[in-house]
Amino acid sequence: MSPRMPTPTAMSSVTEKTFRVTWSDGHESAYSWLNLRINCPCAACVGEWRYRPPKLRIEDVQPGILAMSVSKVGAYALRFVWSDGHNTGLYTYASLRNDLCECDECTTRRDSGGAS
Ligand SMILES: [Zn+2]
Ligand SMILES: [Zn+2]
């Protein structure tokens, strides 16, 4: 992992409607709970490496899903405890920044990035 990967310097409370993270490089990320939950990276949600069952769909997630708590895991990831009881996903800083951030800047970058 790159030693230059930014790390969170501040996080909003899980009681906020939108989860916000301020990063060590100054970037401010915004995440919706539903999107974070759907993109849970744990084995139960996306399958083991090289084997992917169908990804979670919106219908698979409780309406109004929320995180009950969030904690840092080591120096590389966040773990959420969800209102549906799920808590095994480790959201790496890299995925939070590169794949999941919903701020205008990142949304625009991904839309124009030509990811297939
Ligand atoms: Zn999961
Ligand atoms: Zn962003």
PDB file of N, CA, C and O and ligand atoms in Angstrom, residues 23 27-31 96-98 100-107 109-110, ligand 2:
ATOM      1  N   TRP A  23      -9.991  14.262   4.922  1.00  0.00           N
ATOM      2  CA  TRP A  23      -8.757  13.488   4.759  1.00  0.00           C
ATOM      3  C   TRP A  23      -7.526  14.337   5.010  1.00  0.00           C
ATOM      4  O   TRP A  23      -7.573  15.560   4.935  1.00  0.00           O
ATOM      5  N   HIS A  27      -8.981  16.632   1.224  1.00  0.00           N
ATOM      6  CA  HIS A  27     -10.182  16.229   0.506  1.00  0.00           C
ATOM      7  C   HIS A  27     -11.332  16.007   1.495  1.00  0.00           C
ATOM      8  O   HIS A  27     -11.109  15.499   2.588  1.00  0.00           O
ATOM      9  N   GLU A  28     -12.539  16.403   1.097  1.00  0.00           N
ATOM     10  CA  GLU A  28     -13.702  16.169   1.939  1.00  0.00           C
ATOM     11  C   GLU A  28     -14.662  15.243   1.216  1.00  0.00           C
ATOM     12  O   GLU A  28     -15.227  15.605   0.195  1.00  0.00           O
ATOM     13  N   SER A  29     -14.826  14.071   1.759  1.00  0.00           N
ATOM     14  CA  SER A  29     -15.674  13.058   1.137  1.00  0.00           C
ATOM     15  C   SER A  29     -17.057  13.049   1.756  1.00  0.00           C
ATOM     16  O   SER A  29     -17.231  13.365   2.925  1.00  0.00           O
ATOM     17  N   ALA A  30     -18.027  12.650   0.931  1.00  0.00           N
ATOM     18  CA  ALA A  30     -19.392  12.475   1.406  1.00  0.00           C
ATOM     19  C   ALA A  30     -19.869  11.112   0.944  1.00  0.00           C
ATOM     20  O   ALA A  30     -19.577  10.682  -0.171  1.00  0.00           O
ATOM     21  N   TYR A  31     -20.583  10.420   1.814  1.00  0.00           N
ATOM     22  CA  TYR A  31     -21.075   9.082   1.493  1.00  0.00           C
ATOM     23  C   TYR A  31     -22.508   8.949   1.973  1.00  0.00           C
ATOM     24  O   TYR A  31     -22.838   9.377   3.076  1.00  0.00           O
ATOM     25  N   LEU A  96     -12.491   3.791  -0.161  1.00  0.00           N
ATOM     26  CA  LEU A  96     -13.334   4.926   0.222  1.00  0.00           C
ATOM     27  C   LEU A  96     -13.002   6.151  -0.634  1.00  0.00           C
ATOM     28  O   LEU A  96     -13.893   6.906  -1.030  1.00  0.00           O
ATOM     29  N   ARG A  97     -11.735   6.319  -0.906  1.00  0.00           N
ATOM     30  CA  ARG A  97     -11.340   7.474  -1.713  1.00  0.00           C
ATOM     31  C   ARG A  97     -11.539   7.262  -3.199  1.00  0.00           C
ATOM     32  O   ARG A  97     -12.024   8.136  -3.918  1.00  0.00           O
ATOM     33  N   ASN A  98     -11.152   6.065  -3.691  1.00  0.00           N
ATOM     34  CA  ASN A  98     -11.146   5.860  -5.138  1.00  0.00           C
ATOM     35  C   ASN A  98     -12.477   5.394  -5.698  1.00  0.00           C
ATOM     36  O   ASN A  98     -12.816   5.708  -6.834  1.00  0.00           O
ATOM     37  N   LEU A 100     -15.699   4.938  -3.647  1.00  0.00           N
ATOM     38  CA  LEU A 100     -16.965   5.177  -2.957  1.00  0.00           C
ATOM     39  C   LEU A 100     -17.277   6.638  -2.680  1.00  0.00           C
ATOM     40  O   LEU A 100     -18.425   6.968  -2.399  1.00  0.00           O
ATOM     41  N   CYS A 101     -16.285   7.492  -2.744  1.00  0.00           N
ATOM     42  CA  CYS A 101     -16.538   8.899  -2.425  1.00  0.00           C
ATOM     43  C   CYS A 101     -17.582   9.468  -3.379  1.00  0.00           C
ATOM     44  O   CYS A 101     -17.504   9.282  -4.586  1.00  0.00           O
ATOM     45  N   GLU A 102     -18.573  10.142  -2.795  1.00  0.00           N
ATOM     46  CA  GLU A 102     -19.668  10.690  -3.598  1.00  0.00           C
ATOM     47  C   GLU A 102     -19.619  12.209  -3.673  1.00  0.00           C
ATOM     48  O   GLU A 102     -20.628  12.852  -3.955  1.00  0.00           O
ATOM     49  N   CYS A 103     -18.487  12.809  -3.393  1.00  0.00           N
ATOM     50  CA  CYS A 103     -18.401  14.260  -3.538  1.00  0.00           C
ATOM     51  C   CYS A 103     -18.451  14.621  -5.023  1.00  0.00           C
ATOM     52  O   CYS A 103     -18.234  13.777  -5.888  1.00  0.00           O
ATOM     53  N   ASP A 104     -18.751  15.863  -5.310  1.00  0.00           N
ATOM     54  CA  ASP A 104     -18.893  16.288  -6.703  1.00  0.00           C
ATOM     55  C   ASP A 104     -17.645  15.989  -7.514  1.00  0.00           C
ATOM     56  O   ASP A 104     -17.706  15.508  -8.642  1.00  0.00           O
ATOM     57  N   GLU A 105     -16.505  16.264  -6.917  1.00  0.00           N
ATOM     58  CA  GLU A 105     -15.242  16.093  -7.626  1.00  0.00           C
ATOM     59  C   GLU A 105     -15.035  14.637  -8.048  1.00  0.00           C
ATOM     60  O   GLU A 105     -14.716  14.334  -9.195  1.00  0.00           O
ATOM     61  N   CYS A 106     -15.229  13.722  -7.103  1.00  0.00           N
ATOM     62  CA  CYS A 106     -14.991  12.309  -7.401  1.00  0.00           C
ATOM     63  C   CYS A 106     -16.065  11.740  -8.316  1.00  0.00           C
ATOM     64  O   CYS A 106     -15.790  10.915  -9.177  1.00  0.00           O
ATOM     65  N   THR A 107     -17.305  12.181  -8.121  1.00  0.00           N
ATOM     66  CA  THR A 107     -18.389  11.704  -8.978  1.00  0.00           C
ATOM     67  C   THR A 107     -18.114  12.101 -10.417  1.00  0.00           C
ATOM     68  O   THR A 107     -18.250  11.304 -11.344  1.00  0.00           O
ATOM     69  N   ARG A 109     -15.195  12.837 -11.722  1.00  0.00           N
ATOM     70  CA  ARG A 109     -13.995  12.135 -12.196  1.00  0.00           C
ATOM     71  C   ARG A 109     -14.358  10.717 -12.658  1.00  0.00           C
ATOM     72  O   ARG A 109     -13.923  10.254 -13.697  1.00  0.00           O
ATOM     73  N   ARG A 110     -15.174  10.027 -11.859  1.00  0.00           N
ATOM     74  CA  ARG A 110     -15.529   8.659 -12.241  1.00  0.00           C
ATOM     75  C   ARG A 110     -16.434   8.620 -13.462  1.00  0.00           C
ATOM     76  O   ARG A 110     -16.291   7.758 -14.317  1.00  0.00           O
TER      77      ARG A 110
HETATM   78 ZN    ZN B   2     -14.298  12.893  -3.240  1.00  0.00          ZN
END
